[in-house]
Short mmCIF file of C-alpha atoms in Angstrom, two decimals:
data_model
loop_
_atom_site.label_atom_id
_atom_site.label_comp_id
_atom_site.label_asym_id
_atom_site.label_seq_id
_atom_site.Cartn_x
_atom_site.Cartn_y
_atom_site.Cartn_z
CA UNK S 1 146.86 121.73 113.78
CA UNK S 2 143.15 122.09 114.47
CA UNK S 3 140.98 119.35 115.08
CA UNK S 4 137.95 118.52 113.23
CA UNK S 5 134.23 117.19 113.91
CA UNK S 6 132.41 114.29 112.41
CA UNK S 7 128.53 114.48 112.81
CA UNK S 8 126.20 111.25 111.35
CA UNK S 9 122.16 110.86 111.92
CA UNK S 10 120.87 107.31 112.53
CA UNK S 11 117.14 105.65 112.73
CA UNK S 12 113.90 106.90 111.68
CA UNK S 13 113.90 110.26 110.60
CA UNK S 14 111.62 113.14 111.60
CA UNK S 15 110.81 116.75 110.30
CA UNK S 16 113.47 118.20 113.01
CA UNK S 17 116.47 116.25 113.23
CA UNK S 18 118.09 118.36 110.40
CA UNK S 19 117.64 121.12 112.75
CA UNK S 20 119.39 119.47 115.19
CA UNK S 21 122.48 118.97 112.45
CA UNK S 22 122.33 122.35 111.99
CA UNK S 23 122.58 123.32 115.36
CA UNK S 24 125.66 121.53 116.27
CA UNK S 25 127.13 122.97 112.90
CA UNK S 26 126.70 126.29 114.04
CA UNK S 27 128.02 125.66 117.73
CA UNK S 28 131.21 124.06 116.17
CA UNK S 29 132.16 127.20 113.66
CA UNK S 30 131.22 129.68 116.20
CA UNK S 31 134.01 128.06 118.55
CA UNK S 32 136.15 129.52 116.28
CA UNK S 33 137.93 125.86 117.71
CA UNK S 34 136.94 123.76 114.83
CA UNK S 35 138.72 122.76 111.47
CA UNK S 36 136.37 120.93 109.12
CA UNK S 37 133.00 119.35 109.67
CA UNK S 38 132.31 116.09 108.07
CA UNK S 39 128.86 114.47 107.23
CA UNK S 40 129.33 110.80 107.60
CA UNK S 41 126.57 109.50 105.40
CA UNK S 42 124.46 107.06 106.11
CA UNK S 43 125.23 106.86 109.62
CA UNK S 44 128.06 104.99 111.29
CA UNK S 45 128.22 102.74 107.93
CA UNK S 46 129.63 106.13 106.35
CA UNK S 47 132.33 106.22 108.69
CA UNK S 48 133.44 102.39 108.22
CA UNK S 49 133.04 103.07 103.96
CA UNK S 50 134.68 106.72 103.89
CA UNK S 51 131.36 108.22 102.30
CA UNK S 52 131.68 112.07 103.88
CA UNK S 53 130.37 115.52 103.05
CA UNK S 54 132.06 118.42 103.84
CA UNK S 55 129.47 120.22 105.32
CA UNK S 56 132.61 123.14 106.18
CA UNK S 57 131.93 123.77 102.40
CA UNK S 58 128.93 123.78 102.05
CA UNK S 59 128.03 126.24 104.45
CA UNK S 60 131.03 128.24 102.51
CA UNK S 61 129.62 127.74 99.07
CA UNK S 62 125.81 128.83 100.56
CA UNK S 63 124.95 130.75 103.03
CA UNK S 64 121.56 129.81 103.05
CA UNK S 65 122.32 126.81 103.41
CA UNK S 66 122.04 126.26 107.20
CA UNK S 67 118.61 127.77 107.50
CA UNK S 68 117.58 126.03 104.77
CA UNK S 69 118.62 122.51 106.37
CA UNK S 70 116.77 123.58 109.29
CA UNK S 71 113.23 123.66 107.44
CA UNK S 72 114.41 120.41 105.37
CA UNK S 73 112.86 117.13 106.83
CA UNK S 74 114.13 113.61 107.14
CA UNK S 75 117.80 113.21 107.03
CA UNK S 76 120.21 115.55 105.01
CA UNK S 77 123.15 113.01 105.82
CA UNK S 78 121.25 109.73 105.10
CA UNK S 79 120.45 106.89 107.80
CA UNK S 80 120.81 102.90 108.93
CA UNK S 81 120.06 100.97 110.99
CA UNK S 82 123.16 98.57 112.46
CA UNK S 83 123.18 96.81 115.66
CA UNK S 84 126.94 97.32 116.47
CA UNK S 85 128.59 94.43 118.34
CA UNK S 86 130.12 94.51 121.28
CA UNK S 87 133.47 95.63 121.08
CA UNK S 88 134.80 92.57 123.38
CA UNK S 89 133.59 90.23 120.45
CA UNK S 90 134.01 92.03 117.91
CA UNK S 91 137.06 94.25 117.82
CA UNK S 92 137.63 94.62 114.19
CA UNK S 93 135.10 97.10 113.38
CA UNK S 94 136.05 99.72 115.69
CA UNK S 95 139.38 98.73 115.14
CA UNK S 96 138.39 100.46 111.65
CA UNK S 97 136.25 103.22 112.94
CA UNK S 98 138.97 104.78 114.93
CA UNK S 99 141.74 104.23 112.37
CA UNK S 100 139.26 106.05 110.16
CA UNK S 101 138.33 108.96 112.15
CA UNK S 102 142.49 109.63 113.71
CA UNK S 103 143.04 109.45 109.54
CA UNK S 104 140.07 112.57 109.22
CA UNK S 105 141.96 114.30 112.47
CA UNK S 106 138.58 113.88 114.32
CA UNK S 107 138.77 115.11 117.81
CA UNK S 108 134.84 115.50 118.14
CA UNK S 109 132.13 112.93 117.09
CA UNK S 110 128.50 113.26 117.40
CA UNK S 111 125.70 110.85 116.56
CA UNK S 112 121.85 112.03 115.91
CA UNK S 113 119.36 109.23 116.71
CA UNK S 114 117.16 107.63 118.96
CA UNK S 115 117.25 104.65 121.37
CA UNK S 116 119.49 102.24 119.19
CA UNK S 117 121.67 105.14 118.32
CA UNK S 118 122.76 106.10 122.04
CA UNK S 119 123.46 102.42 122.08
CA UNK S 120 126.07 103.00 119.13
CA UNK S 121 127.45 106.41 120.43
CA UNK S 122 127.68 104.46 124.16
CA UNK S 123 129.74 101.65 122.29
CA UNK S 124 132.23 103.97 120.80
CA UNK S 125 132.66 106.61 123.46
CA UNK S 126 133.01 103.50 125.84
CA UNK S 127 135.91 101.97 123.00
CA UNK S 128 137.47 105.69 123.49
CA UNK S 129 137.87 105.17 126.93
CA UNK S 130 139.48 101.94 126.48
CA UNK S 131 141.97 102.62 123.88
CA UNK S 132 142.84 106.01 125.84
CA UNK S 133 141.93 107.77 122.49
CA UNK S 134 140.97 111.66 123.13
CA UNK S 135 138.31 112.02 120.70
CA UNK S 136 134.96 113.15 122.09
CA UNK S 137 131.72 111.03 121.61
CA UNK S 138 128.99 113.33 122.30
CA UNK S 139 125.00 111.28 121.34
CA UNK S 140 122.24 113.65 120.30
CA UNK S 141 118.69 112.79 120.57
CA UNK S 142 115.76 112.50 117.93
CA UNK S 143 112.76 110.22 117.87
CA UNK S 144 108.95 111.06 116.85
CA UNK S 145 108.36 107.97 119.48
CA UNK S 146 109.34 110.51 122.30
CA UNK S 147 110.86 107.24 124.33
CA UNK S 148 114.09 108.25 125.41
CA UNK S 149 114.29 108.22 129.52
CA UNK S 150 115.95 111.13 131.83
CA UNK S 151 114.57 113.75 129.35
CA UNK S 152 111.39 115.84 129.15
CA UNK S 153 111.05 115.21 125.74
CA UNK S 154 112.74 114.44 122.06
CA UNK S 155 113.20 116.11 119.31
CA UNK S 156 111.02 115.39 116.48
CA UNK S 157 108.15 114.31 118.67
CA UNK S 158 106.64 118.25 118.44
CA UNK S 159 106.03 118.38 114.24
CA UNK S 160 104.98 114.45 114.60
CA UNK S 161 102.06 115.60 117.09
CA UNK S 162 101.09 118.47 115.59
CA UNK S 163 100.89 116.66 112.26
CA UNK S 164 98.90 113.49 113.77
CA UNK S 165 96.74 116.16 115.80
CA UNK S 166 96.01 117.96 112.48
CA UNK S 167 95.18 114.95 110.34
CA UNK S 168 92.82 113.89 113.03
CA UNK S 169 91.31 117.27 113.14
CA UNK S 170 91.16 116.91 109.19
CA UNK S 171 89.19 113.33 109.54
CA UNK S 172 86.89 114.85 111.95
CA UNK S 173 85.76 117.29 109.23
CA UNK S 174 85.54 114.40 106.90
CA UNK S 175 83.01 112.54 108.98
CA UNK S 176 81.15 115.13 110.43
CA UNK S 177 79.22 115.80 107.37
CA UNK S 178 77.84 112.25 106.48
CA UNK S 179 74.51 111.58 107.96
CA UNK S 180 75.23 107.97 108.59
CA UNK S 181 76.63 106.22 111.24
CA UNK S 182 80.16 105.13 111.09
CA UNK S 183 83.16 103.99 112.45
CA UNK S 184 86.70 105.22 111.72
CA UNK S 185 90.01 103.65 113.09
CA UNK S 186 93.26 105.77 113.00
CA UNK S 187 96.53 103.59 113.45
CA UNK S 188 99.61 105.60 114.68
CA UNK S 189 103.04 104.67 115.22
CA UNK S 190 104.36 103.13 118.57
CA UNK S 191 105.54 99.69 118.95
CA UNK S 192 106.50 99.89 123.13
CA UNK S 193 105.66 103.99 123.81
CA UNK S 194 101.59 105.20 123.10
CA UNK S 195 103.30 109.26 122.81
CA UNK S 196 102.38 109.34 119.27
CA UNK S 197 99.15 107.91 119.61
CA UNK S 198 98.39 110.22 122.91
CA UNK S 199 98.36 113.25 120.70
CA UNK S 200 95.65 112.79 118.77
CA UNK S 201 93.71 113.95 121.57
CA UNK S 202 95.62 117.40 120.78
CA UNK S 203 92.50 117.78 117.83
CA UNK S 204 89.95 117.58 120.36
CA UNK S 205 88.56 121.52 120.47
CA UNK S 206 84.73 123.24 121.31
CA UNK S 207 83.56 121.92 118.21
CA UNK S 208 85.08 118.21 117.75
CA UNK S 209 85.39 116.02 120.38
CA UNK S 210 87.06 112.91 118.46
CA UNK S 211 88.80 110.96 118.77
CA UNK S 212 86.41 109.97 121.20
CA UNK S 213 88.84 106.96 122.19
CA UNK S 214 92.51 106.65 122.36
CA UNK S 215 94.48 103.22 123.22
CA UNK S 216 97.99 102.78 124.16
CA UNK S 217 100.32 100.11 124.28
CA UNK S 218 100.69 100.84 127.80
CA UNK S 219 97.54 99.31 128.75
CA UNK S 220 96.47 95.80 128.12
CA UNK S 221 93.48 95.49 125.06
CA UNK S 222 90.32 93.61 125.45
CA UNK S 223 88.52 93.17 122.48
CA UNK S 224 85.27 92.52 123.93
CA UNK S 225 86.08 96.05 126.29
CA UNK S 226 86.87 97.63 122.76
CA UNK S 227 83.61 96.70 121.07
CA UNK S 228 81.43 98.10 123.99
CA UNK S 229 83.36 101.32 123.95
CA UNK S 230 82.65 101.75 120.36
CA UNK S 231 78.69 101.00 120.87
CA UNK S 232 78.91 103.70 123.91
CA UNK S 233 80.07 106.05 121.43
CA UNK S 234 77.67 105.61 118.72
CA UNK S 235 74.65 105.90 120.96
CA UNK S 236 75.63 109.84 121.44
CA UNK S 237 77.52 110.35 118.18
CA UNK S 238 76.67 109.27 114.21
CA UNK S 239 80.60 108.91 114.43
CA UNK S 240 82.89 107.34 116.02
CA UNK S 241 86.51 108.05 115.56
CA UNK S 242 89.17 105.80 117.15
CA UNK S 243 93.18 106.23 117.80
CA UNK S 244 94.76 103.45 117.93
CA UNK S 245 99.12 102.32 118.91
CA UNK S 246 100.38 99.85 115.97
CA UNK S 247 101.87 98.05 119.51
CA UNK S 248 98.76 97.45 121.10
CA UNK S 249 98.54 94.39 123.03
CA UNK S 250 96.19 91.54 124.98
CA UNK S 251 96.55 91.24 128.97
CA UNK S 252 98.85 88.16 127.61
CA UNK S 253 101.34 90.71 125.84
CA UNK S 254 100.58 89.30 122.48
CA UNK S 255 100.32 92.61 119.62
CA UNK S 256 97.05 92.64 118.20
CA UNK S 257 98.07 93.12 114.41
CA UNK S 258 96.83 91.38 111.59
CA UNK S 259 100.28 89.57 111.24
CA UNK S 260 103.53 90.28 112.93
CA UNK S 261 106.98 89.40 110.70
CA UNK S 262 110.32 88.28 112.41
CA UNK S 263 112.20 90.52 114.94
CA UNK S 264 114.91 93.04 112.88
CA UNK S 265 118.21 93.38 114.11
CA UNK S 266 117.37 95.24 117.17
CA UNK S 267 115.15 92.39 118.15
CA UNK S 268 112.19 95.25 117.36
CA UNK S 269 109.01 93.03 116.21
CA UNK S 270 107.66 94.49 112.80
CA UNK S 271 104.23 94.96 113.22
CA UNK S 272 101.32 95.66 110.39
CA UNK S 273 98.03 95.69 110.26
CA UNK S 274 96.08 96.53 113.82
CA UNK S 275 93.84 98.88 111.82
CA UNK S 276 92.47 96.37 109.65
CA UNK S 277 91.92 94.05 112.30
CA UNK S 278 90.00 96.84 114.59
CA UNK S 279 88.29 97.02 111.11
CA UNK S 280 87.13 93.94 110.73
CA UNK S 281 86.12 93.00 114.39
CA UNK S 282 83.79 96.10 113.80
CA UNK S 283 82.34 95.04 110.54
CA UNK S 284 81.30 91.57 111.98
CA UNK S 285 80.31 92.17 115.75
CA UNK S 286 78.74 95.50 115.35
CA UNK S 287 77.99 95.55 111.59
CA UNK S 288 78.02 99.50 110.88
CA UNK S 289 80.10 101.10 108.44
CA UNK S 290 84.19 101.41 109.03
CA UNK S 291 87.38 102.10 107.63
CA UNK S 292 90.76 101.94 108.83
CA UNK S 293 93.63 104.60 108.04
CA UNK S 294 96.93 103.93 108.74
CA UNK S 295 98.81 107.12 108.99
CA UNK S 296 102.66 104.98 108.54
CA UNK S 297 105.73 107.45 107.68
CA UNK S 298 103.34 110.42 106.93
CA UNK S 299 103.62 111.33 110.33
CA UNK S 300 107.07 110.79 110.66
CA UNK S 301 108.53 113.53 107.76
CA UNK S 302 105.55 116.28 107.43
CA UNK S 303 108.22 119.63 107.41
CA UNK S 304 105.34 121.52 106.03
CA UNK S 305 103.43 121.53 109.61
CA UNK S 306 106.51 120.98 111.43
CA UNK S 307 105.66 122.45 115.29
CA UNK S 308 108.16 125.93 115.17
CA UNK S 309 108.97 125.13 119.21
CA UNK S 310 110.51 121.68 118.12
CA UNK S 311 112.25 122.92 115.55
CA UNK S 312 113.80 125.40 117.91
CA UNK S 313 114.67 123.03 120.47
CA UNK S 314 115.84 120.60 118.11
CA UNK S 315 118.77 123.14 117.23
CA UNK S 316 119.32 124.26 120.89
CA UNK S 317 120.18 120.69 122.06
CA UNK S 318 122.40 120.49 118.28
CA UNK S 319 124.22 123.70 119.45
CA UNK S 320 124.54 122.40 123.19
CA UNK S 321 125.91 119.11 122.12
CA UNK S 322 128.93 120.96 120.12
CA UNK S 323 129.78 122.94 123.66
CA UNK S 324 129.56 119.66 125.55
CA UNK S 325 132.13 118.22 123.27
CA UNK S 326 134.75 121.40 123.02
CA UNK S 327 134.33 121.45 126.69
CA UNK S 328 135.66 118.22 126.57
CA UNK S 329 132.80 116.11 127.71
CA UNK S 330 132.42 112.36 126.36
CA UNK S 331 129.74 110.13 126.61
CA UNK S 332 127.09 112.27 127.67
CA UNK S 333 124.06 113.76 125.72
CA UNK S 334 121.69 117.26 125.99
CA UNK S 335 117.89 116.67 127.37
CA UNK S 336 115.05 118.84 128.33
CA UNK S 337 114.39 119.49 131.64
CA UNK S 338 110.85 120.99 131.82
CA UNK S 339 110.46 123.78 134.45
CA UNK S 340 106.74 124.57 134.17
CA UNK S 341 103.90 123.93 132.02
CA UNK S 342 102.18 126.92 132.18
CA UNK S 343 103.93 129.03 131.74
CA UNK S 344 106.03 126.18 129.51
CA UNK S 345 109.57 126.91 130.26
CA UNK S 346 112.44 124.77 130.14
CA UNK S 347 116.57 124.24 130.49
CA UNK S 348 118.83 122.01 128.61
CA UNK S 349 120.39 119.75 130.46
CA UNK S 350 123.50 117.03 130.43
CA UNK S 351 122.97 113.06 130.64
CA UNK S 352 124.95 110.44 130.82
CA UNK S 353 124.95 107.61 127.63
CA UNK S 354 124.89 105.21 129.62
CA UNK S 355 122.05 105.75 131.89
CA UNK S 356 119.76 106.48 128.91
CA UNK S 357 120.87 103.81 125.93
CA UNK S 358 118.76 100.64 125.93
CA UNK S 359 115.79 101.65 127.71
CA UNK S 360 112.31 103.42 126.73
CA UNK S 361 110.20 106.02 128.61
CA UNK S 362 106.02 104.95 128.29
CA UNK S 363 103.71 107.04 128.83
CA UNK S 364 102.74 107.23 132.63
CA UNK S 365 99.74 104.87 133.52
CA UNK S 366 98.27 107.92 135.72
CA UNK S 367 98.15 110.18 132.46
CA UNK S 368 95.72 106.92 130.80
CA UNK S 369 92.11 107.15 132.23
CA UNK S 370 91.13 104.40 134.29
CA UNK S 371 88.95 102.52 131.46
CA UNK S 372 92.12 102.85 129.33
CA UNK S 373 90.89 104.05 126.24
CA UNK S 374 91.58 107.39 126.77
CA UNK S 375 94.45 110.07 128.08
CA UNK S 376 93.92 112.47 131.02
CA UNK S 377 94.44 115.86 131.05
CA UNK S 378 97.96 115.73 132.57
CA UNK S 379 98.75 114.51 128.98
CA UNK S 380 96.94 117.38 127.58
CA UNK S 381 99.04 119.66 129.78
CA UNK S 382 102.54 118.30 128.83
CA UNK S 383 101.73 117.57 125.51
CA UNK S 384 100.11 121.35 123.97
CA UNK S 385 103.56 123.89 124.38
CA UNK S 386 105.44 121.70 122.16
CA UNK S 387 103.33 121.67 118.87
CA UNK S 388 102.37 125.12 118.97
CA UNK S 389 103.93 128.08 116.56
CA UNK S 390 104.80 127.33 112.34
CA UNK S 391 107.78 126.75 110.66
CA UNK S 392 108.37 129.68 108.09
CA UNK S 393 108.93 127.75 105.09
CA UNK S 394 110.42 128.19 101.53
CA UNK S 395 107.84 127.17 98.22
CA UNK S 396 108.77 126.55 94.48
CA UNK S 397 106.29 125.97 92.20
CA UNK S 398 103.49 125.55 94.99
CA UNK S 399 105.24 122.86 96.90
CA UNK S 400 107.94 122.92 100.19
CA UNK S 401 111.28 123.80 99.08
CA UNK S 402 113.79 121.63 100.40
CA UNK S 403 117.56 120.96 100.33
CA UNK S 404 118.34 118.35 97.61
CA UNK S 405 119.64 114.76 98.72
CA UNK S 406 120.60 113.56 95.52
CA UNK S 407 123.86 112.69 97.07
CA UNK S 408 121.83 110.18 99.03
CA UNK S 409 120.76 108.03 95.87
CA UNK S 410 124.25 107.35 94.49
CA UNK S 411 125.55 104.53 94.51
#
């Protein structure tokens, strides 16, 4: 009897990781080696519950349907976000897991995230191992914070730079035309990793040079440094226009956010506010007019600029993923290996879980300027071929037209 696959998405979500579920849909049914695909929803929590969608069947009832889940953002199969234990402590769970997924025939499981995800899919394929079971535990990557290690880059971070890049070329506009000066702080995503942050500088073009600076958590941040790069600024320019990391932090590690809660489960600090407190230090030392934006999940979701070269990566490593798993492979996951930058050219590639899960790629200190509030070219070079060409999308009544995920609100 033929075996089936089990796919689930986990973390934050981004404008391409549906492209990525689409692409290992399609490299499973054109196998021709593949019974029915499950959608395990809300991540690894659907498996443990029994909450699937037969995504075999959906592709059956519509067949628009894949294409369409390629141009629909966030996550078509829902998301958590569960530290799983380790399986010497805690053997219960997976003791349900695998019961769960022999009961489904499951011979192939794959597991669309980011950092704490590869953790999960390293758990189970590691469990596998252990219990001699022969089902295949292949991890996917996604993340808009670009910070997974041994590969060139992930999907998602493409549409999340070309959005942040855009809205910054869009605030430019708005400041250019007052006659006053001012100061305007952008906060971006990026607790540990400054990628996000970085591409700002993307807007920069013969007409607009902000955002004139750009910091990163990668660097340490001196407020008193901070105010005299803002005055340098404002003696050639009416406006100044700052990017700023949420993770920014002192030469003493400390964030500089206007509060920071209690770790989550991942031990991840939640962190608010840096804007405000850039803000506010401006306000009182310098005394000029400011305003802080924070762009928060805007950037994370935007499938109406998604980057078209993301998107099509996203469901080249979905695709490879399904061939790395009917070839038999376990444990591993796909990743870019850049060739060239110019012209940009590039090979999927195989990794192993367990060098990658647990660790985050920064952005190198030799692609920061030496003051530190800015990013060098090199950035510029990497960063450009993956935000260029648009997503063709669908529109209903004069807004995106996306797949419905109604079957995510139940309860």
């Amino acid at each position: 009897m033929m075996q089936n696959a089990m796919i689930a998405q986990s973390g934050g979500p981004t404008a391409a990781i549906n492209a990525t579920l689409a692409g290992v849909i399609r490299g499973l049914q054109s196998s021709g080696s593949c019974g029915t695909v499950y959608g395990a929803l809300h991540g690894i929590t659907g498996v443990i519950e029994e909450t699937f969608l037969n995504l075999s069947e959906k592709c059956e009832e519509d067949e628009a349907f894949l294409n369409r889940l390629v141009r629909t953002p966030a996550m078509y199969l829902g998301s958590c976000r569960i530290k799983m234990p380790d399986p010497a402590e805690e053997k219960g769970i997976y003791d349900r897991i695998f019961v769960t997924l022999e009961k489904y025939r499951v011979g192939w499981f794959f597991y669309i995230g980011g950092n704490d995800s590869m953790d999960t899919i390293t758990k189970l394929s590691g469990e596998a191992v252990r219990r001699n079971s022969p089902i295949r535990f292949v991890g996917v990557p996604k993340t808009i914070d670009n910070d997974l290690v041994l590969t060139d880059h992930t999907p998602g971070y493409g549409s999340a730079a070309k959005y942040i890049a855009s809205s910054m070329l869009e605030i430019a506009h708005d400041t250019y035309i007052y006659d006053l000066p001012c100061v305007t702080i952008v906060e971006i995503m990026g607790r540990d990793a400054g990628w996000l942050t970085a591409s700002a500088s993307l807007a920069r073009n013969d007409y607009n040079e902000t955002p004139q600076l750009v910091y990163l958590p990668e660097v340490p941040f001196h407020r008193s440094q901070f105010l005299e790069d803002v005055r340098g600024v404002l003696k050639n320019a009416k406006n100044a226009v700052v990017a700023v990391s949420e993770g920014i932090r002192d030469e003493n590690g400390v964030y500089i956010s206007a509060k920071v809660k209690s770790e989550d489960k991942f031990g991840h600090m939640q962190l608010s506010g840096v804007g405000k407190v850039l803000e506010n230090l401006v306000k009182q030392e310098i005394g000029t007019k400011v305003r802080s934006i924070e762009l928060s999940i805007l950037q994370r979701c935007a499938g109406h600029i998604a980057s078209a070269q993301d998107i099509k990566e996203s469901g080249e490593q979905g695709e490879a993923a399904a061939r790395m798993a009917l070839d038999g492979e376990t444990g591993v996951m796909p990743a870019v290996e850049r060739i060239s930058d110019e012209p940009y050219s590039y090979r999927i590639v195989t990794r192993r879980l367990e060098e990658i899960a647990n660790q985050a790629r920064r952005v190198p200190r030799e692609w920061i300027n030496e003051a530190g509030n800015d990013v060098t070219e090199d950035f510029i070079r990497y960063a450009r071929p993956l935000i260029l060409g648009e997503q063709k999308n669908e529109w209903q009544d004069g807004l995106p037209y996306y797949l419905s995920v109604k079957h995510l609100s139940r309860r």
